[in-house]
XYZ file of C-alpha atoms in Angstrom:
539
model
C 9.986 32.322 -80.985
C 13.681 31.651 -81.116
C 14.542 27.976 -81.669
C 16.904 26.082 -79.436
C 19.291 25.645 -82.345
C 19.454 29.380 -83.033
C 19.917 30.013 -79.343
C 22.886 27.660 -79.287
C 24.403 29.400 -82.289
C 23.939 32.854 -80.814
C 25.251 31.706 -77.443
C 28.280 30.129 -79.088
C 29.054 33.304 -81.035
C 28.825 35.333 -77.844
C 31.122 32.862 -76.132
C 33.699 33.314 -78.877
C 33.425 37.106 -78.758
C 33.651 37.279 -74.987
C 36.347 34.631 -74.645
C 39.296 37.076 -74.708
C 37.755 39.193 -71.991
C 37.166 36.243 -69.703
C 40.383 34.369 -70.378
C 41.501 34.982 -66.856
C 38.267 33.670 -65.377
C 37.241 30.069 -65.029
C 35.160 28.751 -67.964
C 31.907 26.883 -67.461
C 32.431 23.207 -66.484
C 29.446 20.818 -66.281
C 28.976 18.519 -63.316
C 30.860 15.226 -63.484
C 33.377 16.861 -65.798
C 36.990 17.769 -65.192
C 38.125 20.935 -66.922
C 41.794 21.796 -67.097
C 42.287 25.323 -68.440
C 46.042 24.918 -68.334
C 46.281 21.795 -70.462
C 43.048 22.764 -72.233
C 41.494 19.360 -71.568
C 37.874 18.592 -70.690
C 36.860 15.083 -69.608
C 33.283 14.143 -68.756
C 32.747 10.683 -67.331
C 29.530 8.712 -67.019
C 26.639 11.173 -66.678
C 23.371 12.508 -68.000
C 24.567 14.831 -70.767
C 22.323 14.581 -73.835
C 23.865 17.443 -75.831
C 27.352 18.820 -76.246
C 28.154 21.467 -73.611
C 28.130 24.829 -75.334
C 29.893 27.083 -72.836
C 33.183 25.275 -72.436
C 36.438 27.108 -72.954
C 36.482 27.559 -76.747
C 40.258 27.096 -76.771
C 40.120 23.502 -75.532
C 42.195 21.004 -77.495
C 40.969 17.739 -76.009
C 37.308 16.924 -75.346
C 36.238 13.533 -73.950
C 32.544 12.894 -73.205
C 32.036 9.138 -72.741
C 29.177 7.058 -71.328
C 26.566 9.794 -71.621
C 23.323 10.116 -73.600
C 24.230 12.382 -76.480
C 22.071 11.486 -79.486
C 23.293 14.018 -82.020
C 26.194 16.306 -82.785
C 24.763 19.748 -83.394
C 26.309 22.931 -84.738
C 27.752 23.841 -81.353
C 30.753 21.662 -82.245
C 31.879 24.351 -84.692
C 32.942 26.674 -81.869
C 35.672 24.293 -80.683
C 37.968 24.874 -83.616
C 41.194 24.104 -81.782
C 40.286 20.506 -80.991
C 42.961 17.926 -81.742
C 41.120 15.014 -80.094
C 37.369 14.416 -79.772
C 35.982 11.325 -78.025
C 32.209 10.828 -78.006
C 32.266 7.038 -77.589
C 29.622 5.094 -75.659
C 26.829 7.572 -76.327
C 23.567 7.242 -78.292
C 24.578 8.867 -81.577
C 22.262 7.772 -84.385
C 23.944 9.486 -87.306
C 26.457 12.053 -88.507
C 25.323 15.089 -90.532
C 27.234 15.961 -93.692
C 30.355 18.032 -93.163
C 29.616 18.286 -89.439
C 33.338 18.460 -88.643
C 34.353 20.945 -91.332
C 35.563 23.482 -88.732
C 37.844 20.991 -86.962
C 40.804 21.615 -89.230
C 43.291 20.593 -86.549
C 41.521 17.424 -85.401
C 43.864 14.439 -85.300
C 41.738 11.821 -83.506
C 37.985 11.189 -83.689
C 36.461 8.427 -81.555
C 32.799 7.635 -82.232
C 32.898 3.965 -81.256
C 30.063 2.158 -79.476
C 27.225 4.362 -80.624
C 24.255 3.584 -82.891
C 25.447 5.082 -86.158
C 23.812 3.230 -89.038
C 25.427 4.851 -92.057
C 28.108 7.256 -93.200
C 28.588 9.000 -96.534
C 31.526 10.236 -98.545
C 30.828 13.801 -97.321
C 30.502 12.964 -93.644
C 34.134 13.747 -92.951
C 34.640 16.606 -95.414
C 37.212 19.163 -94.356
C 39.136 16.900 -91.930
C 42.381 17.043 -93.845
C 44.601 16.412 -90.811
C 42.751 13.467 -89.231
C 45.014 10.526 -88.365
C 42.748 8.205 -86.325
C 39.060 7.410 -86.930
C 37.284 4.946 -84.644
C 33.784 3.809 -85.677
C 33.887 0.450 -83.924
C 30.728 -1.006 -82.404
C 28.094 0.769 -84.503
C 25.480 -0.472 -87.011
C 27.153 0.401 -90.301
C 26.153 -2.062 -93.038
C 27.921 -0.957 -96.213
C 31.221 0.459 -97.404
C 30.549 2.536 -100.518
C 32.936 3.905 -103.108
C 35.401 6.556 -101.946
C 33.898 6.699 -98.488
C 37.047 8.050 -96.849
C 38.528 10.049 -99.689
C 38.231 13.259 -97.628
C 40.777 11.862 -95.131
C 44.038 11.822 -97.100
C 46.288 11.584 -94.018
C 44.353 8.887 -92.161
C 46.654 6.273 -90.586
C 44.262 4.157 -88.478
C 40.686 3.169 -89.292
C 38.574 0.979 -87.014
C 35.351 -0.420 -88.499
C 35.172 -3.546 -86.349
C 32.001 -4.857 -84.665
C 29.629 -3.377 -87.222
C 27.253 -5.123 -89.621
C 29.229 -4.613 -92.802
C 28.346 -7.222 -95.398
C 29.477 -5.460 -98.553
C 32.836 -3.971 -99.434
C 32.947 -1.841 -102.560
C 36.097 -2.623 -104.598
C 37.050 1.070 -104.279
C 35.901 1.611 -100.689
C 39.397 2.499 -99.517
C 40.445 4.740 -102.374
C 42.270 7.873 -101.284
C 43.953 6.406 -98.176
C 47.610 6.221 -99.216
C 48.940 6.495 -95.634
C 46.616 4.051 -93.884
C 48.629 1.680 -91.695
C 46.037 -0.036 -89.475
C 42.640 -1.308 -90.647
C 40.074 -3.119 -88.479
C 37.267 -4.950 -90.299
C 36.850 -7.750 -87.771
C 33.532 -8.988 -86.388
C 31.360 -8.031 -89.340
C 29.368 -10.038 -91.885
C 31.864 -9.931 -94.771
C 31.858 -13.122 -96.845
C 33.840 -11.983 -99.884
C 36.842 -9.716 -100.194
C 36.744 -8.026 -103.609
C 40.209 -8.559 -105.050
C 41.184 -4.891 -105.571
C 39.785 -3.649 -102.254
C 43.126 -3.416 -100.465
C 45.257 -2.490 -103.468
C 45.307 1.285 -102.701
C 46.597 0.604 -99.177
C 50.256 0.366 -100.107
C 51.535 1.196 -96.613
C 49.099 -0.991 -94.674
C 50.928 -2.728 -91.811
C 48.107 -4.345 -89.806
C 44.897 -5.895 -91.136
C 42.213 -7.428 -88.918
C 39.611 -9.541 -90.737
C 38.716 -12.025 -88.018
C 35.196 -13.070 -86.992
C 33.708 -12.734 -90.452
C 32.137 -15.438 -92.648
C 34.796 -15.619 -95.336
C 34.799 -19.446 -95.788
C 37.698 -18.956 -98.172
C 40.063 -16.218 -99.270
C 40.202 -15.582 -102.986
C 43.658 -15.634 -104.633
C 44.956 -12.108 -105.033
C 42.976 -10.695 -102.111
C 46.163 -9.389 -100.498
C 47.987 -8.425 -103.657
C 50.042 -5.273 -103.242
C 50.333 -5.361 -99.448
C 54.112 -5.616 -99.369
C 54.331 -3.698 -96.078
C 51.793 -5.798 -94.189
C 53.282 -7.115 -90.946
C 50.244 -8.486 -89.117
C 47.231 -10.382 -90.490
C 44.348 -11.613 -88.342
C 41.750 -13.918 -89.935
C 40.731 -15.836 -86.823
C 37.180 -17.092 -86.559
C 36.442 -16.586 -90.250
C 35.059 -20.095 -90.931
C 37.988 -20.946 -93.223
C 38.076 -24.601 -94.264
C 41.056 -24.606 -96.608
C 44.133 -22.556 -97.354
C 46.141 -22.876 -100.562
C 49.553 -21.691 -101.631
C 47.843 -18.706 -103.315
C 45.943 -17.635 -100.196
C 48.789 -15.579 -98.766
C 50.408 -14.648 -102.049
C 51.868 -11.153 -101.737
C 52.348 -11.371 -97.959
C 55.927 -12.603 -97.943
C 56.881 -9.887 -95.416
C 54.191 -10.627 -92.843
C 55.539 -11.184 -89.319
C 52.425 -12.179 -87.359
C 49.530 -14.393 -88.480
C 46.426 -15.526 -86.605
C 44.414 -18.293 -88.306
C 42.962 -19.760 -85.114
C 39.295 -20.636 -84.543
C 38.594 -21.807 -88.086
C 37.736 -25.251 -89.518
C 41.093 -26.387 -90.885
C 41.297 -30.185 -91.018
C 45.089 -30.217 -91.195
C 47.992 -27.898 -90.626
C 48.286 -25.887 -93.893
C 52.013 -26.558 -94.296
C 52.171 -25.644 -97.997
C 50.142 -22.437 -97.654
C 52.283 -21.268 -94.739
C 55.625 -22.186 -96.299
C 55.798 -18.980 -98.395
C 55.690 -16.813 -95.250
C 59.425 -17.115 -94.731
C 59.634 -14.064 -92.424
C 56.823 -15.126 -90.129
C 57.711 -14.759 -86.432
C 54.404 -15.341 -84.632
C 51.701 -17.866 -85.524
C 48.423 -18.697 -83.777
C 46.750 -21.812 -85.188
C 44.674 -23.215 -82.335
C 40.923 -23.919 -82.242
C 40.954 -25.759 -85.557
C 39.819 -29.295 -86.422
C 43.110 -31.130 -87.043
C 43.901 -34.230 -84.966
C 47.683 -34.335 -85.261
C 50.648 -31.997 -85.623
C 52.792 -34.015 -88.067
C 56.537 -34.076 -88.544
C 57.708 -30.899 -90.305
C 54.291 -29.270 -89.890
C 55.736 -25.765 -90.123
C 58.401 -26.373 -92.728
C 59.877 -23.210 -94.208
C 59.149 -21.015 -91.192
C 62.757 -20.745 -90.073
C 62.212 -17.340 -88.420
C 59.248 -18.447 -86.312
C 59.730 -17.382 -82.686
C 56.318 -17.821 -81.059
C 53.768 -20.554 -81.765
C 50.350 -20.961 -80.178
C 48.281 -24.139 -80.561
C 45.451 -23.770 -78.053
C 41.854 -24.906 -77.857
C 42.086 -27.481 -80.666
C 39.305 -29.787 -79.526
C 40.294 -32.692 -81.828
C 44.057 -32.558 -81.366
C 45.361 -35.837 -79.950
C 49.018 -36.169 -80.906
C 52.182 -34.213 -81.663
C 54.636 -36.258 -83.712
C 58.390 -36.408 -83.414
C 60.102 -33.587 -85.299
C 56.941 -31.489 -85.502
C 58.946 -28.302 -84.883
C 62.343 -29.437 -86.165
C 62.280 -26.838 -88.962
C 61.685 -23.978 -86.541
C 65.038 -23.703 -84.823
C 64.454 -20.095 -83.690
C 61.388 -20.913 -81.608
C 61.642 -19.475 -78.101
C 57.987 -19.697 -77.015
C 55.471 -22.519 -77.483
C 51.943 -22.389 -76.097
C 50.039 -25.690 -76.328
C 47.096 -25.296 -73.970
C 43.466 -26.300 -73.464
C 43.568 -29.189 -75.935
C 41.421 -31.602 -73.937
C 42.172 -34.701 -76.044
C 45.906 -34.128 -76.366
C 47.591 -36.855 -74.352
C 50.467 -37.993 -76.570
C 53.784 -36.266 -77.158
C 56.084 -38.420 -79.284
C 59.677 -38.795 -78.220
C 61.539 -35.994 -79.977
C 58.434 -33.837 -80.370
C 60.434 -30.807 -79.227
C 63.823 -31.833 -80.602
C 65.963 -29.338 -82.489
C 64.941 -26.235 -80.505
C 68.168 -24.721 -79.115
C 66.568 -21.350 -78.244
C 63.434 -22.557 -76.469
C 62.786 -20.584 -73.248
C 59.042 -20.538 -72.609
C 56.829 -23.617 -72.770
C 53.158 -23.586 -71.784
C 51.555 -27.065 -71.742
C 48.680 -26.420 -69.360
C 45.126 -27.822 -69.412
C 45.752 -30.743 -71.757
C 45.357 -34.492 -71.108
C 48.967 -35.390 -70.315
C 49.414 -37.928 -67.509
C 53.204 -37.715 -67.357
C 56.211 -35.938 -68.851
C 59.598 -37.395 -69.778
C 62.711 -35.655 -68.600
C 64.206 -35.987 -72.096
C 61.284 -34.121 -73.690
C 62.677 -30.629 -73.080
C 65.730 -28.921 -71.569
C 63.616 -28.140 -68.511
C 66.437 -26.643 -66.451
C 67.206 -24.116 -69.177
C 63.638 -22.836 -69.478
C 62.839 -19.409 -68.098
C 59.159 -20.246 -67.804
C 57.054 -23.383 -68.099
C 53.527 -24.320 -67.053
C 52.197 -27.894 -66.996
C 49.341 -27.246 -64.600
C 45.825 -28.450 -65.268
C 46.902 -31.848 -66.618
C 45.641 -35.137 -65.052
C 49.103 -36.093 -63.800
C 49.810 -39.586 -62.480
C 52.354 -38.900 -59.756
C 54.882 -41.704 -59.355
C 58.621 -42.144 -59.509
C 58.591 -41.244 -63.215
C 57.985 -37.640 -62.116
C 60.610 -37.553 -59.407
C 62.842 -35.491 -61.684
C 60.074 -32.875 -61.918
C 59.715 -32.826 -58.142
C 63.465 -32.246 -57.792
C 63.374 -29.484 -60.424
C 60.555 -27.640 -58.648
C 62.478 -27.972 -55.388
C 65.691 -26.575 -56.893
C 63.975 -23.785 -58.878
C 60.841 -22.785 -56.917
C 60.457 -19.607 -58.975
C 59.237 -21.734 -61.889
C 56.036 -22.580 -60.041
C 53.464 -19.914 -59.208
C 50.091 -20.173 -57.558
C 48.466 -20.233 -60.998
C 50.915 -22.778 -62.450
C 51.164 -25.159 -59.486
C 51.795 -28.796 -60.473
C 48.943 -30.787 -58.915
C 48.562 -34.575 -58.951
C 45.317 -36.268 -59.992
C 46.349 -39.930 -59.931
C 46.584 -42.192 -57.992
C 43.589 -41.293 -55.894
C 45.600 -40.965 -52.688
C 47.538 -38.065 -54.261
C 44.551 -36.308 -55.882
C 44.765 -32.566 -55.307
C 48.241 -32.718 -53.770
C 51.143 -30.587 -54.972
C 53.856 -32.753 -56.528
C 56.651 -30.911 -54.739
C 55.118 -31.820 -51.344
C 55.160 -35.599 -51.932
C 58.241 -37.463 -50.725
C 60.241 -39.753 -52.984
C 59.318 -42.730 -50.813
C 55.605 -42.042 -51.279
C 56.196 -41.808 -55.015
C 57.578 -45.368 -54.870
C 61.117 -44.462 -55.857
C 62.801 -46.660 -53.140
C 61.167 -49.849 -54.385
C 61.933 -48.943 -57.925
C 65.616 -48.374 -57.209
C 65.863 -51.833 -55.553
C 64.204 -53.419 -58.539
C 66.524 -51.555 -60.903
C 69.619 -52.757 -59.000
C 68.311 -56.331 -59.110
C 67.689 -56.097 -62.832
C 71.173 -54.688 -63.434
C 72.705 -57.549 -61.390
C 70.809 -60.171 -63.350
C 71.880 -58.612 -66.630
C 75.548 -58.536 -65.583
C 75.519 -62.189 -64.418
C 73.792 -63.315 -67.592
C 76.289 -61.402 -69.741
C 79.282 -62.954 -67.928
C 77.826 -66.463 -68.266
C 77.180 -65.974 -71.966
C 80.714 -64.717 -72.580
C 82.277 -67.679 -70.686
C 80.162 -70.182 -72.597
C 81.195 -68.642 -75.901
C 84.914 -68.851 -75.042
C 84.639 -72.541 -73.986
C 82.744 -73.520 -77.104
C 85.221 -71.686 -79.319
C 88.136 -73.490 -77.636
C 86.614 -76.938 -78.024
C 85.784 -76.350 -81.664
C 89.064 -74.690 -82.591
C 90.119 -77.510 -85.003
C 86.801 -77.418 -86.778
C 87.116 -73.671 -87.082
C 90.478 -74.154 -88.806
C 88.910 -76.625 -91.237
C 85.997 -74.306 -91.901
C 88.296 -71.388 -92.569
C 90.055 -73.591 -95.173
C 93.658 -74.110 -96.428
C 94.055 -70.536 -97.507
C 93.941 -69.465 -93.893
C 96.576 -72.120 -92.995
C 98.874 -71.150 -95.933
C 98.540 -67.553 -94.853
C 99.848 -68.522 -91.417
C 102.865 -70.373 -93.028
C 103.619 -67.412 -95.238
C 103.636 -65.128 -92.239
C 106.015 -67.560 -90.432
C 108.418 -67.707 -93.396
C 108.483 -63.922 -93.589
C 109.360 -63.812 -89.902
C 112.200 -66.373 -90.367
C 113.573 -64.415 -93.291
C 113.775 -61.298 -91.171
C 115.663 -63.317 -88.554
C 118.167 -64.643 -91.168
C 118.886 -61.172 -92.488
C 120.196 -60.186 -89.126
C 123.381 -62.346 -89.725
C 126.316 -61.514 -92.151
C 125.462 -61.987 -95.810
C 128.539 -64.159 -96.454
C 127.041 -66.954 -94.380
C 123.560 -66.703 -95.846
C 124.015 -65.679 -99.424
C 121.338 -68.103 -100.720
C 117.723 -68.056 -99.507
C 116.820 -71.035 -97.337
C 120.289 -72.560 -97.867
C 122.730 -73.070 -94.944
C 125.129 -75.695 -93.541
C 122.333 -77.804 -92.107
C 120.277 -78.057 -95.279
C 123.454 -78.627 -97.370
C 124.728 -81.626 -95.372
C 121.227 -83.080 -95.133
C 120.639 -82.910 -98.896
C 124.071 -84.477 -99.666
C 123.603 -87.402 -97.291
C 119.980 -88.341 -97.803
C 118.878 -86.886 -101.114
C 122.048 -87.699 -103.234
C 122.580 -84.059 -104.126
C 125.923 -82.559 -105.473
C 128.653 -81.737 -102.963
C 128.211 -78.674 -100.845
C 130.156 -75.496 -101.517
C 133.538 -75.231 -99.858
C 132.401 -72.945 -97.107
C 129.878 -75.621 -96.003
C 132.161 -78.747 -96.262
C 132.611 -79.123 -92.501
C 130.076 -79.708 -89.808
C 129.568 -76.775 -87.580
C 131.098 -78.698 -84.684
C 134.253 -79.702 -86.711
C 135.441 -76.221 -87.414
C 139.188 -75.876 -86.360
C 139.824 -73.886 -83.219
C 142.162 -70.935 -83.858
C 145.642 -71.283 -82.274
C 145.262 -67.963 -80.606
C 142.418 -69.417 -78.569
C 144.482 -72.422 -77.252
């Protein structure tokens, strides 16, 4: 009795032999499959297939059989030697035989995600020298042994996420010099052996989130100079030190959200001088302090969302991040306080998302609202009064800023609950009464200022003599000196022959001779000014 397996082999051989003779005829195509003999693609959607179809065009290059019931890959796969992409995801595969893909020399992508594969060995992928992408996500793999992927020297992307991996061998990734993307997220990894990633010199993206790391050992990322993105969200991290990210000075994107950090790890982050995107929400800190992200001068996008204990953002919190253009601060249910100057020093800010927090109002000085391309303050318990009139006017002048999802809705006072802010008139907001009060206050201040100034002048006038006494004789002598200097300037304006001696003229000469018994005056001063002879020419 001929076994099914032998029958498949014989049938496959016949298919290969007869293929040239039937190239002009349509190849077999199972139900619920689409077979394109021009592009050489076969795609089978959700169906009842439990084995690989054996009579497909053997020249096909792309085979996709998803959401079926295939439990094993048998030897019939060897007849499709021209495959460049094989997708058997969302089936019931339980394992992979050794060297099962040795005939797929041209295969570039292999997708086996969301099956029930429990283990793989270092010979599972033997012969796949050209493979670039391997997806094993969503299986039941528990261990990464030594040299597991050594047979894939050109692999660039490896997805091992959503498995049950608890152990990483220090040499698990040996032989992958061109790997650029590695997914290890959503496993049970609690320790990263220090040399594990050392062979991955060209690694650009590393996803380690949703593990139970608790802490990252110093040196874990040593040698990853080309890493641009690191994701360690949801890894139960409680502390980060300056050595945590040592070796990652070129990283551009970092996700440390959904951990148990009690404060913003300013020191640990400060060495990431090229960081452009940071997600740090869903942690346990209560405040974003001044200079929280010091050193991150290239930061462009910052997300602080879902931090259940966050209550306050201090002034100057982002002052060191002058290149920020996008800030997302959302779903922080206790966050109700934004210090004045919280967003100061951000000349390039364009997108601000402040939705679903506990803010009751917003100050116009908080942000350059009119310059923003996009902002969302919806979902906050807003108290709509004249303090928000500026927001109402902004939404009226730029209606494109408000969408159905980002509509600004009032919650307080009760008469405005559920009403759109832009629909409430200024009078209902109480702005008319407030303007009258403001004018009255300004009038009172002006009257009080004028009265104070008048009182000061009167008091100063009445006490002017006492002020002279208080200022002392030096002040008085200074006034005399200034007067004498002025008189001297006046005297110098006459001919020098009449005033050749300082402070000495005809008046002082005659006075000194008559009353002070002084020597006779000089000849030129012998006569009184009124006794000077009148020239004959004038008679």
